[in-house]
Amino acid sequence: MLAMNYRGPFRVRADHKPDPVIEHPGDAIVRVTRSCICGSDLHLYHGLVPDTRVGTTFGHEFVGIVEEVGSQVTKLKVGDHVLVPFNVFCGSCFFCQKELYGNCHNTNPQASAVGGIYGYSHTAGGFDGGQAEFVRVPMADVGPTVIPADMDEDDAVLLTDALPTGYQAAEMGDISEGDTVVVFGAGPVGIFAAKSAWLFGAGRVIVVDHVDYRLDFVRRYAQCEVVNFREVDDMALHIKKMTDWLGADVCIDAVGCEAAGSAAQTITGVHLMMQAGSATALHWCINSVRKGGNVSIVGVYGPTFNAIPIGNALNKGLTLRMNQASVKRHLPRLIEHIQAGRIDPKQIITHRVPLEEVSDAYHIFSSKLDDCIKTVLIPPSANQVRAIESTANH
Amino acid sequence: MAHDHHHDHDHDHNQGRDLAVFQHGRPPVDRSAIQGWGADLDRKNRPGVPMERTPPRIDAPLTQPEQQPQHVEVLLSPERPHMTPLFGSPNPPRGVSGMVRRAAFKETENDIRHWLLLMLADRIDVVEGLVEDLGRGHVPNILGEMGIKAEWQHNKRGLAQKVAIGAAVAGIACYLYQRRDRR
Ligand SMILES: [Zn+2]
Ligand SMILES: [Zn+2]
């Protein structure tokens, strides 16, 4: 099959690899029809996530058609059109029993802090991802969700990570009616966090980034205010000014470990790797939120260790909440929101690229070229499947 | 109420002391213009509240999954020393990078050496990947892998700059090298 193949920092290509096989009776093999490049794939692409092995296929956002199922699979059938949450999870462990699917304890022998994630390094379980024609999906009765018949495939693929992560970010902010919510980062997750903040009753939503085309997009899409931090002397001071010197009620970090905006953080975190990435966005969250406010973190940080202003967090009495999104927990509600027209996720897709051109797709997204917000990769076999379906139907 | 409220504010009055400004200082938002505003305002509708919800709403088996057969080497974190029922099997440790990875997994995740060794192994792996490519007669198109086509299409100026800087560095290096030879 054709699959994305990581060769080292800033180097990926489309290669022929062996097809995945059923390795566990609960597995399914899914023929991918759409996959996305996620902002957090860039941390892998830049070589910042430990134990990202050469030869790995990335891709934790994908939808497809069930091609084959293992002997224990009872609910999912060959031919089902499914969206697959980015978490590899079992549904039965201590954590899954608490609906913490992002923290499953049964899918990653290589680290205790993080559960399994498709195509997200051996630190996240060593599973190959969906930027390929086929992918192995463990626990097929538990993870995948059949896409509702009336749902657009492009909406479905955004339900595998970007939208639920943005939604959970807003939810972890514990927004009350009328709250001022500041979202750091205008990538797909930040865009969806801003959009979701209104669902939770925010009174004011402000998005901060440094790329003008992303700010223009989020202002239109999420009807929010925007701030370009390159035009601001001091971020926390600016938010204080915007909020009658109180600070925001809720701050959301949708950036993670490669934040721009602080030379000291960038040099120590990204260039010298003296800490697990630059924690600039998190500094801004803690310092911009009001006393007693909530900080919600969904941007990806490395495992160990970051210099963060925990003293300020203590003195201000903050509540910090953070997690990988437990996608499956949010799906029923988010499907309702899409069907009711409250969110139209596919509008953020700006690029549709054949899987063969994956090198260029990564470069465009990583370098923020061509006004790129979200890229969908389409494997060659996805088109074949559609052709077969349409001949069968007519 | 113990005191009177002045609802129409006198704007010459010190705003910093006006409690009403603190409470109502947020610019009014036309909520009806925002699709879905407040749909999840009621905490009962929020799928993540409480954060740890038991029992889960999905219909999943309550038994531990069967053990996946293991055909390749999988490194185990000392902080969760039993093999998990499910794991990823592609790209088992190999070569020198694999030796460094095995050393890394002798340390816990709590130990910075674990992560630094893994980062080192990743860099070695890149070199091993090049050797592997060449070994099977494939000369990797490194510029292509880095997306030079997209750079050319969407960032000609940036590409020209990089080429110019590259040429200048090469030129200076050449010059210094020749000068050293002449001595
Ligand atoms: Zn993601
Ligand atoms: Zn689990």
Coordinates of C-alpha atoms and ligand atoms in Angstrom, one line a residue:
Chain A
M1 CA 0.0 0.0 0.0
L2 CA 1.0 3.6 -0.3
A3 CA 1.7 5.3 3.0
M4 CA 3.4 8.4 4.4
N5 CA 6.9 7.5 5.7
Y6 CA 8.8 9.6 8.2
R7 CA 12.5 9.8 7.3
G8 CA 13.7 12.4 9.8
P9 CA 13.0 16.0 10.9
F10 CA 11.3 17.9 8.0
R11 CA 11.5 14.9 5.8
V12 CA 8.5 12.7 4.9
R13 CA 7.5 10.9 1.7
A14 CA 4.9 8.7 0.3
D15 CA 6.3 5.1 0.0
H16 CA 5.1 1.6 -0.6
K17 CA 4.8 -0.4 2.6
P18 CA 3.3 -3.8 3.5
D19 CA -0.4 -3.7 4.1
P20 CA -1.3 -3.9 7.8
V21 CA -2.7 -7.2 9.1
I22 CA -5.1 -8.3 11.9
E23 CA -2.8 -8.8 14.9
H24 CA -5.5 -9.2 17.6
P25 CA -9.0 -10.8 17.3
G26 CA -10.5 -7.4 18.2
D27 CA -8.8 -5.6 15.3
A28 CA -10.2 -4.2 12.0
I29 CA -8.4 -3.1 8.9
V30 CA -9.8 0.1 7.6
R31 CA -9.4 1.4 4.1
V32 CA -8.7 5.1 4.5
T33 CA -10.8 7.5 2.4
R34 CA -9.7 10.8 4.1
S35 CA -6.9 11.6 6.6
C36 CA -5.8 15.0 7.9
I37 CA -2.5 16.5 8.9
C38 CA -3.0 17.8 12.5
G39 CA -1.0 20.7 14.1
S40 CA 0.4 18.2 16.6
D41 CA 1.8 16.1 13.7
L42 CA 4.1 19.1 13.2
H43 CA 5.8 18.4 16.5
L44 CA 6.6 14.9 15.1
Y45 CA 7.6 16.3 11.7
H46 CA 10.0 18.7 13.4
G47 CA 11.6 15.9 15.4
L48 CA 10.5 17.1 18.8
V49 CA 8.6 14.1 20.1
P50 CA 10.9 11.4 21.7
D51 CA 10.9 8.0 20.1
T52 CA 9.6 9.0 16.7
R53 CA 11.2 6.2 14.7
V54 CA 12.2 6.5 11.0
G55 CA 9.8 4.5 8.9
T56 CA 6.7 5.5 11.0
T57 CA 3.4 6.5 9.3
F58 CA 1.8 9.4 11.0
G59 CA -1.9 10.3 11.0
H60 CA -4.3 10.2 13.9
E61 CA -7.3 11.8 12.1
F62 CA -8.9 9.5 9.5
V63 CA -12.1 8.0 8.3
G64 CA -12.6 5.0 6.0
I65 CA -14.3 1.8 5.2
V66 CA -14.0 -1.4 7.1
E67 CA -12.1 -3.8 4.9
E68 CA -11.6 -6.7 7.2
V69 CA -12.5 -7.6 10.9
G70 CA -10.9 -9.9 13.4
S71 CA -12.7 -13.0 14.9
Q72 CA -13.9 -11.2 18.1
V73 CA -15.4 -8.2 16.3
T74 CA -19.2 -8.3 16.6
K75 CA -20.6 -4.8 16.1
L76 CA -18.6 -3.5 13.2
K77 CA -19.1 -5.0 9.7
V78 CA -17.0 -5.1 6.6
G79 CA -18.2 -2.2 4.5
D80 CA -19.1 0.1 7.4
H81 CA -18.1 3.7 6.9
V82 CA -16.4 4.8 10.1
L83 CA -14.7 7.7 11.8
V84 CA -11.9 6.5 14.1
P85 CA -11.2 8.6 17.2
F86 CA -7.4 9.4 17.5
N87 CA -7.1 7.5 20.8
V88 CA -6.4 3.8 20.7
F89 CA -8.4 2.6 23.7
C90 CA -9.9 -0.5 25.1
G91 CA -13.1 0.6 26.8
S92 CA -12.6 -1.7 29.8
C93 CA -9.6 -0.5 31.8
F94 CA -9.7 1.6 35.0
F95 CA -9.4 4.8 33.0
C96 CA -11.8 3.9 30.2
Q97 CA -14.3 3.0 32.8
K98 CA -14.2 6.6 33.8
E99 CA -14.7 7.8 30.2
L100 CA -11.0 8.9 30.2
Y101 CA -10.5 7.3 26.8
G102 CA -7.5 9.5 26.1
N103 CA -5.8 7.9 29.1
C104 CA -6.4 4.2 28.4
H105 CA -4.0 2.0 30.3
N106 CA -4.1 -1.0 27.9
T107 CA -2.7 0.3 24.7
N108 CA 0.7 1.7 25.3
P109 CA 3.5 -0.4 27.0
Q110 CA 6.1 2.2 26.3
A111 CA 4.9 5.0 28.5
S112 CA 2.6 5.3 31.5
A113 CA 1.6 9.0 31.1
V114 CA 0.0 8.8 27.7
G115 CA -2.4 6.2 26.1
G116 CA -2.1 4.9 22.6
I117 CA -2.5 7.3 19.7
Y118 CA -2.4 6.4 16.0
G119 CA 0.8 7.4 14.3
Y120 CA 2.1 9.4 17.2
S121 CA 5.5 8.0 18.0
H122 CA 6.4 4.9 20.1
T123 CA 6.0 7.1 23.2
A124 CA 2.3 7.0 22.3
G125 CA 2.2 3.2 21.6
G126 CA 4.0 2.7 18.3
F127 CA 0.9 2.4 16.2
D128 CA 1.0 3.3 12.5
G129 CA -1.4 6.0 11.6
G130 CA -3.9 6.8 8.9
Q131 CA -2.0 8.8 6.3
A132 CA -2.0 5.6 4.3
E133 CA -4.3 3.5 2.2
F134 CA -4.9 1.0 5.1
V135 CA -4.6 1.1 8.8
R136 CA -4.9 -1.4 11.6
V137 CA -7.6 -0.3 14.1
P138 CA -7.5 -2.2 17.4
M139 CA -10.6 -2.7 19.5
A140 CA -12.8 -2.2 16.5
D141 CA -16.0 -2.7 18.5
V142 CA -15.1 0.1 20.9
G143 CA -13.2 2.9 19.0
P144 CA -14.8 3.5 15.6
T145 CA -18.1 5.2 15.2
V146 CA -20.3 4.6 12.1
I147 CA -20.7 7.9 10.2
P148 CA -24.3 8.9 10.1
A149 CA -25.7 8.5 6.6
D150 CA -26.5 12.2 6.2
M151 CA -23.0 13.4 7.4
D152 CA -20.4 14.7 5.0
E153 CA -17.2 12.8 5.1
D154 CA -15.2 16.0 5.5
D155 CA -17.2 16.8 8.7
A156 CA -16.6 13.3 9.9
V157 CA -12.9 13.4 9.6
L158 CA -12.8 16.6 11.8
L159 CA -14.7 14.7 14.5
T160 CA -11.7 12.3 15.0
D161 CA -9.6 14.9 16.7
A162 CA -9.7 18.6 15.8
L163 CA -13.3 19.4 16.8
P164 CA -13.6 17.2 19.9
T165 CA -10.2 18.5 21.1
G166 CA -11.3 22.2 20.7
Y167 CA -14.6 21.4 22.2
Q168 CA -13.1 19.6 25.2
A169 CA -10.7 22.6 25.6
A170 CA -13.6 24.9 26.0
E171 CA -15.4 22.5 28.3
M172 CA -12.4 22.1 30.6
G173 CA -12.4 25.9 30.9
D174 CA -15.7 25.4 32.8
I175 CA -17.2 28.5 31.1
S176 CA -20.0 30.3 32.8
E177 CA -22.6 32.5 31.1
G178 CA -21.0 35.8 30.0
D179 CA -17.4 34.7 30.6
T180 CA -14.5 36.3 28.7
V181 CA -12.6 33.4 27.0
V182 CA -9.1 33.9 25.5
V183 CA -7.9 31.2 23.1
F184 CA -4.2 31.1 22.4
G185 CA -3.5 29.7 18.9
A186 CA -5.6 30.0 15.7
G187 CA -4.9 26.6 14.3
P188 CA -7.8 24.2 13.8
V189 CA -8.1 23.3 17.5
G190 CA -8.0 26.9 18.6
I191 CA -10.6 27.7 15.9
F192 CA -12.9 25.0 17.2
A193 CA -12.2 26.0 20.9
A194 CA -13.3 29.5 20.1
K195 CA -16.4 28.3 18.2
S196 CA -17.3 25.9 21.1
A197 CA -16.8 28.7 23.8
W198 CA -20.0 30.3 22.5
L199 CA -21.9 27.0 22.9
F200 CA -21.0 27.0 26.5
G201 CA -22.3 30.6 26.9
A202 CA -19.2 32.8 26.7
G203 CA -19.9 36.5 26.6
R204 CA -16.7 37.4 24.8
V205 CA -14.2 35.3 22.8
I206 CA -10.7 36.6 21.9
V207 CA -8.3 34.6 19.8
V208 CA -4.5 35.3 19.8
D209 CA -2.1 34.2 17.1
H210 CA 0.7 35.8 15.0
V211 CA -0.4 34.8 11.5
D212 CA -2.8 37.3 10.0
Y213 CA -4.5 34.9 7.6
R214 CA -5.3 32.6 10.5
L215 CA -6.7 35.5 12.5
D216 CA -8.8 36.7 9.6
F217 CA -10.2 33.2 9.2
V218 CA -11.1 32.6 12.9
R219 CA -12.6 36.1 13.2
R220 CA -15.0 35.2 10.4
Y221 CA -15.6 31.6 11.3
A222 CA -15.9 31.9 15.1
Q223 CA -17.3 35.5 15.2
C224 CA -14.6 36.4 17.7
E225 CA -12.2 39.3 18.5
V226 CA -8.6 38.7 17.5
V227 CA -5.2 39.9 18.7
N228 CA -1.9 39.5 16.7
F229 CA 0.7 39.2 19.4
R230 CA 3.4 40.5 17.1
E231 CA 1.6 43.9 17.4
V232 CA 1.4 43.8 21.2
D233 CA 4.2 44.6 23.6
D234 CA 3.2 42.4 26.5
M235 CA 0.5 39.8 26.0
A236 CA -0.7 39.5 29.7
L237 CA -0.8 43.3 30.0
H238 CA -2.8 43.5 26.8
I239 CA -5.4 41.1 28.0
K240 CA -5.6 42.9 31.3
K241 CA -6.3 46.2 29.4
M242 CA -9.0 44.5 27.3
T243 CA -10.7 43.2 30.5
D244 CA -10.9 46.2 32.8
W245 CA -7.6 45.1 34.4
L246 CA -9.2 41.9 35.8
G247 CA -7.8 39.4 33.3
A248 CA -9.8 36.8 31.3
D249 CA -12.2 34.4 33.1
V250 CA -10.9 31.5 31.0
C251 CA -7.7 31.0 29.0
I252 CA -7.1 28.1 26.6
D253 CA -3.7 26.9 25.4
A254 CA -4.3 25.5 21.9
V255 CA -0.6 25.9 20.9
G256 CA 1.6 23.5 22.9
C257 CA 5.3 23.0 22.7
E258 CA 6.3 25.0 19.6
A259 CA 4.9 28.4 20.6
A260 CA 6.4 31.5 19.1
G261 CA 6.4 34.8 20.9
S262 CA 9.2 34.6 23.5
A263 CA 12.8 34.5 22.4
A264 CA 14.0 33.0 25.7
Q265 CA 11.4 30.2 25.5
T266 CA 12.1 29.5 21.8
I267 CA 15.8 29.3 22.3
T268 CA 15.8 27.1 25.5
G269 CA 12.8 25.0 24.4
V270 CA 12.9 24.6 20.6
H271 CA 16.5 25.2 19.6
L272 CA 18.6 24.0 22.6
M273 CA 16.0 21.5 23.8
M274 CA 16.7 22.4 27.4
Q275 CA 13.0 22.0 28.1
A276 CA 10.4 20.1 26.4
G277 CA 9.5 22.8 23.9
S278 CA 8.7 26.5 24.5
A279 CA 5.9 27.0 27.0
T280 CA 5.1 30.6 25.9
A281 CA 1.4 30.1 25.4
L282 CA 1.1 28.5 28.8
H283 CA 2.9 31.4 30.4
W284 CA 0.5 33.8 28.7
C285 CA -2.5 31.7 29.8
I286 CA -1.4 31.7 33.5
N287 CA -0.5 35.4 33.4
S288 CA -3.5 36.6 31.4
V289 CA -6.3 34.8 33.3
R290 CA -8.0 36.5 36.2
K291 CA -7.4 35.5 39.8
G292 CA -9.6 32.4 40.5
G293 CA -9.9 31.8 36.8
N294 CA -9.5 28.6 34.7
V295 CA -6.7 27.6 32.4
S296 CA -7.4 24.8 30.0
I297 CA -4.5 23.1 28.1
V298 CA -4.8 21.0 25.0
G299 CA -1.7 22.0 23.2
V300 CA 0.8 19.1 23.1
Y301 CA 3.8 19.3 25.4
G302 CA 6.7 16.9 25.6
P303 CA 6.9 14.4 28.5
T304 CA 9.6 16.1 30.7
F305 CA 10.0 19.1 31.7
N306 CA 8.9 22.7 31.2
A307 CA 9.7 25.9 33.0
I308 CA 6.2 27.2 33.8
P309 CA 5.1 29.9 36.3
I310 CA 3.5 27.7 38.8
G311 CA 4.0 30.3 41.5
N312 CA 1.7 32.7 39.7
A313 CA -0.8 29.9 39.2
L314 CA -0.7 29.3 43.0
N315 CA -0.9 32.9 44.0
K316 CA -3.8 33.5 41.7
G317 CA -5.8 30.5 42.8
L318 CA -6.2 29.1 39.4
T319 CA -7.8 25.9 38.3
L320 CA -5.7 24.2 35.6
R321 CA -7.3 21.4 33.6
M322 CA -5.7 19.6 30.7
N323 CA -5.9 16.3 28.8
Q324 CA -5.7 14.6 25.5
A325 CA -9.3 14.7 24.3
S326 CA -11.4 11.7 25.1
V327 CA -13.0 11.9 21.6
K328 CA -15.5 9.1 22.0
R329 CA -17.1 10.8 25.0
H330 CA -18.0 13.9 22.9
L331 CA -19.1 12.3 19.7
P332 CA -22.9 12.0 20.3
R333 CA -23.2 15.6 21.4
L334 CA -21.0 16.9 18.6
I335 CA -22.9 15.0 16.0
E336 CA -26.0 16.7 17.3
H337 CA -24.4 20.1 17.0
I338 CA -23.3 19.4 13.4
Q339 CA -26.8 18.1 12.5
A340 CA -28.4 21.1 14.1
G341 CA -26.2 23.4 12.1
R342 CA -24.5 24.9 15.2
I343 CA -21.0 24.0 13.9
D344 CA -20.0 23.4 10.3
P345 CA -16.5 21.9 10.7
K346 CA -15.6 21.2 7.1
Q347 CA -15.4 25.0 6.4
I348 CA -11.9 25.0 7.9
I349 CA -10.5 22.6 5.2
T350 CA -8.4 24.7 2.9
H351 CA -6.4 22.0 1.1
R352 CA -7.2 18.6 -0.4
V353 CA -4.0 16.8 -1.5
P354 CA -3.4 13.4 -3.0
L355 CA -1.4 11.2 -0.5
E356 CA 1.4 11.0 -3.1
E357 CA 2.1 14.7 -2.5
V358 CA 2.5 14.3 1.3
S359 CA 5.9 15.9 1.4
D360 CA 4.5 19.2 -0.1
A361 CA 1.4 19.0 2.1
Y362 CA 3.5 18.8 5.3
H363 CA 5.8 21.7 4.1
I364 CA 2.8 23.9 3.2
F365 CA 1.2 23.4 6.6
S366 CA 4.4 23.6 8.6
S367 CA 5.5 26.8 6.9
K368 CA 2.0 28.3 6.9
L369 CA 2.1 28.8 3.1
D370 CA -0.8 29.3 0.8
D371 CA -3.2 30.4 3.6
C372 CA -3.4 26.8 4.8
I373 CA -5.7 26.1 7.8
K374 CA -6.4 22.4 7.4
T375 CA -5.2 19.8 4.9
V376 CA -6.9 16.6 4.0
L377 CA -4.9 13.8 2.3
I378 CA -6.7 11.5 -0.1
P379 CA -5.1 8.1 -0.8
P380 CA -5.4 6.8 -4.4
S381 CA -7.5 3.8 -3.2
A382 CA -10.1 6.2 -1.7
N383 CA -11.2 7.2 -5.2
Q384 CA -11.4 3.6 -6.3
V385 CA -13.7 2.8 -3.5
R386 CA -16.0 5.7 -4.4
A387 CA -16.0 4.5 -8.0
I388 CA -17.0 1.0 -7.0
E389 CA -19.8 2.3 -4.7
S390 CA -21.2 4.5 -7.4
T391 CA -21.3 1.7 -9.9
A392 CA -23.0 -0.5 -7.3
N393 CA -25.6 2.1 -6.5
H394 CA -26.6 3.0 -10.1
Chain B
M1 CA -29.8 46.4 49.1
A2 CA -28.0 48.5 51.5
H3 CA -27.0 51.2 49.1
D4 CA -28.3 52.8 45.9
H5 CA -27.1 51.8 42.5
H6 CA -26.4 54.4 39.8
H7 CA -27.2 52.6 36.7
D8 CA -26.4 55.5 34.3
H9 CA -22.7 55.9 34.9
D10 CA -21.1 59.3 35.1
H11 CA -18.1 58.8 32.9
D12 CA -16.0 61.5 34.5
H13 CA -16.2 59.5 37.6
N14 CA -13.2 57.3 38.4
Q15 CA -14.0 54.1 36.5
G16 CA -11.4 52.1 38.3
R17 CA -13.5 52.3 41.5
D18 CA -16.8 51.7 39.8
L19 CA -17.9 48.1 40.6
A20 CA -20.5 48.3 37.9
V21 CA -17.7 48.7 35.3
F22 CA -16.0 45.5 36.7
Q23 CA -19.2 43.6 36.5
H24 CA -20.6 44.9 33.2
G25 CA -17.4 46.0 31.5
R26 CA -17.8 43.3 28.9
P27 CA -19.0 44.7 25.6
P28 CA -22.5 43.3 24.8
V29 CA -22.6 40.5 22.3
D30 CA -25.5 39.9 20.1
R31 CA -26.1 36.3 21.2
S32 CA -28.9 35.7 18.7
A33 CA -26.3 36.3 15.9
I34 CA -24.2 33.4 17.1
Q35 CA -25.2 30.0 15.9
G36 CA -25.9 27.7 18.8
W37 CA -25.0 30.3 21.5
G38 CA -25.5 28.7 24.9
A39 CA -26.6 25.3 23.6
D40 CA -24.4 23.6 26.3
L41 CA -24.8 26.3 28.9
D42 CA -26.6 23.9 31.2
R43 CA -23.8 21.8 32.8
K44 CA -26.0 18.7 32.6
N45 CA -25.6 18.8 28.8
R46 CA -21.9 18.8 28.9
P47 CA -20.5 15.4 28.0
G48 CA -17.3 15.9 30.0
V49 CA -19.0 16.9 33.3
P50 CA -17.9 15.5 35.6
M51 CA -14.5 14.9 34.1
E52 CA -14.4 11.4 35.3
R53 CA -17.7 9.9 34.5
T54 CA -18.7 6.4 35.7
P55 CA -20.2 4.3 34.3
P56 CA -19.2 5.1 30.7
R57 CA -21.9 5.7 28.2
I58 CA -20.4 3.4 25.6
D59 CA -21.3 -0.2 25.5
A60 CA -17.8 -1.8 25.9
P61 CA -16.8 -5.2 27.4
L62 CA -16.0 -5.1 31.1
T63 CA -13.3 -7.8 30.7
Q64 CA -9.6 -7.2 30.1
P65 CA -8.9 -7.6 26.4
E66 CA -7.2 -10.7 25.2
Q67 CA -3.4 -10.5 24.9
Q68 CA -2.1 -9.6 21.4
P69 CA 0.6 -12.1 20.3
Q70 CA 4.0 -10.6 20.2
H71 CA 6.3 -11.2 17.2
V72 CA 8.6 -8.2 17.5
E73 CA 10.7 -6.6 20.2
V74 CA 8.6 -4.0 22.2
L75 CA 10.3 -1.9 24.8
L76 CA 8.6 -1.6 28.2
S77 CA 8.4 1.4 30.4
P78 CA 9.7 0.6 33.9
E79 CA 6.7 2.6 35.2
R80 CA 4.3 0.1 33.7
P81 CA 6.3 -3.1 33.5
H82 CA 3.7 -5.5 32.1
M83 CA 3.0 -5.9 28.4
T84 CA -0.3 -4.2 27.6
P85 CA -2.9 -6.4 25.9
L86 CA -2.6 -4.1 22.8
F87 CA 0.5 -2.5 21.3
G88 CA 1.9 -1.2 18.1
S89 CA 4.2 -3.5 16.3
P90 CA 5.7 -1.5 13.4
N91 CA 9.3 -0.3 13.5
P92 CA 10.8 -2.4 16.3
P93 CA 14.2 -1.1 17.6
R94 CA 17.1 -1.8 15.2
G95 CA 20.8 -1.1 14.8
V96 CA 22.7 1.4 16.9
S97 CA 19.6 3.5 17.5
G98 CA 17.9 0.4 18.9
M99 CA 20.7 -0.2 21.3
V100 CA 20.4 3.4 22.6
R101 CA 16.6 2.9 22.8
R102 CA 17.1 -0.2 24.9
A103 CA 19.4 1.8 27.2
A104 CA 16.8 4.5 27.4
F105 CA 14.2 2.0 28.6
K106 CA 16.4 1.0 31.6
E107 CA 15.5 4.4 33.0
T108 CA 12.1 5.5 34.2
E109 CA 9.9 8.1 32.4
N110 CA 10.6 10.2 35.5
D111 CA 14.3 10.3 34.7
I112 CA 15.4 12.9 32.1
R113 CA 18.0 10.5 30.8
H114 CA 15.2 8.3 29.4
W115 CA 14.0 11.1 27.2
L116 CA 17.4 12.5 26.2
L117 CA 18.6 9.0 25.2
L118 CA 15.4 8.6 23.1
M119 CA 16.1 11.9 21.3
L120 CA 19.7 10.8 20.7
A121 CA 18.4 7.5 19.3
D122 CA 16.0 9.3 17.0
R123 CA 18.9 11.3 15.5
I124 CA 21.0 8.2 14.9
D125 CA 17.9 6.5 13.4
V126 CA 17.8 9.3 10.7
V127 CA 21.4 8.4 9.6
E128 CA 20.5 4.7 9.7
G129 CA 17.4 5.5 7.6
L130 CA 19.7 7.1 4.9
V131 CA 22.0 4.1 5.0
E132 CA 19.0 1.8 4.6
D133 CA 17.7 3.7 1.6
L134 CA 21.1 3.7 -0.1
G135 CA 21.5 0.0 0.8
R136 CA 18.5 -0.9 -1.2
G137 CA 19.6 1.2 -4.1
H138 CA 17.3 4.1 -3.4
V139 CA 18.9 7.6 -3.4
P140 CA 16.4 9.6 -1.4
N141 CA 15.2 12.9 -2.9
I142 CA 15.9 14.9 0.3
L143 CA 14.8 18.2 -1.1
G144 CA 11.6 16.6 -2.4
E145 CA 11.0 15.0 0.9
M146 CA 11.3 18.5 2.5
G147 CA 8.6 19.8 0.1
I148 CA 10.7 21.9 -2.2
K149 CA 8.0 21.8 -4.9
A150 CA 5.6 23.5 -2.5
E151 CA 8.2 26.0 -1.4
W152 CA 8.8 26.8 -5.1
Q153 CA 5.0 27.2 -5.8
H154 CA 4.1 29.3 -2.7
N155 CA 7.2 30.9 -1.4
K156 CA 9.5 31.8 -4.3
R157 CA 11.0 34.7 -2.4
G158 CA 11.8 32.6 0.7
L159 CA 13.3 29.9 -1.5
A160 CA 15.5 32.4 -3.4
Q161 CA 16.6 33.8 0.0
K162 CA 17.6 30.4 1.2
V163 CA 19.4 29.6 -2.0
A164 CA 21.2 32.9 -1.9
I165 CA 22.3 32.4 1.7
G166 CA 23.4 28.9 0.9
A167 CA 25.4 30.1 -2.1
A168 CA 27.0 32.8 0.0
V169 CA 28.0 30.4 2.7
A170 CA 29.4 28.0 0.2
G171 CA 31.3 30.9 -1.6
I172 CA 32.8 32.1 1.6
A173 CA 33.8 28.6 2.6
C174 CA 35.5 28.1 -0.8
Y175 CA 37.3 31.4 -0.5
L176 CA 38.6 30.7 3.0
Y177 CA 39.6 27.2 1.9
Q178 CA 41.6 28.5 -1.1
R179 CA 43.2 31.2 1.0
R180 CA 44.3 28.7 3.5
D181 CA 45.8 26.5 0.7
R182 CA 47.8 29.5 -0.7
R183 CA 49.6 30.0 2.5
Ligands
ZN1 ZN -4.3 15.9 16.5
ZN2 ZN -8.7 1.4 28.4

